């Protein structure tokens, strides 16, 4: 049988074959296994190195970037001489030096709605090693559509998160139905990062894939592992599949979109809101500021301070009801809108620029 280990493989992997939970049988499963890593950066580097070292038979890497010198502080797949080279080419070379017994497929392109399904279809599972929200949603949706697990990792400053998403246990969209507003979504290009943290999180992603493939241990499905490397505090948070989830509740109907960053229809401008109110459009207006701010001046609607949005009895019973939230600047209401979407409200709009924009564009007499 093709999957049988050669003497060379027996020798190379002996230290993990010695684990009774793995053995020759487990090693053969890894040899037959395949995994796609989206992103060959800070998370992808350690994940790919460990997956290759462990003997996962076929490894795909998709990334359109070239290596730059400021990547080297955390992207340990690359060395100084790789600067300027395509990441996928440098990664393939490095991984084959580590383990020439593997098949490494590379895709020097950006993941998009047009190529995602075709590429994903060839692999058992997908490692999400990206640093931006639009790709993260695309990975989630394409993988859920094809019924492949996603081994998720993300970092911010000194904290990291790891999870495994699937149709059965819930997905990224169950947790965050919509991408956040861009200004609330820093990536590590702007936020800064200590290289060890993606090293730890990316290693965890590889670990979860190996456990899943081997069928051993507890997998982080329906759970998020959150770690803080400054304090050493780590927590496991449980989450449930959202029965209203746009992705995993109706996976066959998922429509892939390439750029799923904040879509313009999630916000409404002050003049457009004025028009909608004048036309007596059926909408629920929510002021999510504090009571004292509301009393000083408001544009009507229900007062529902942002901290009290969850489980509030004044919220409409109909989940498709059009809701417009506002606050002073648009930031608190963006978070409240996000929370309402998480609760299942499908038609939530944020007043862009808040009442500051309203005062500027609609009513200069509004007291703030
Ligand atoms: Zn879901």
mmCIF file of C-alpha atoms and ligand atoms in Angstrom, residues 170-171 173-174 245 247-248, ligand 1:
data_model
loop_
_atom_site.group_PDB
_atom_site.id
_atom_site.type_symbol
_atom_site.label_atom_id
_atom_site.label_comp_id
_atom_site.label_asym_id
_atom_site.label_seq_id
_atom_site.Cartn_x
_atom_site.Cartn_y
_atom_site.Cartn_z
ATOM 1 C CA UNK A 170 -19.901 26.576 14.671
ATOM 2 C CA UNK A 171 -17.803 28.979 12.680
ATOM 3 C CA UNK A 173 -19.464 33.969 11.528
ATOM 4 C CA UNK A 174 -21.338 32.421 14.464
ATOM 5 C CA UNK A 245 -25.499 31.972 11.122
ATOM 6 C CA UNK A 247 -22.503 30.553 6.842
ATOM 7 C CA UNK A 248 -22.923 27.296 8.744
HETATM 8 ZN ZN1 LIG B 1 -21.498 29.734 11.717
#
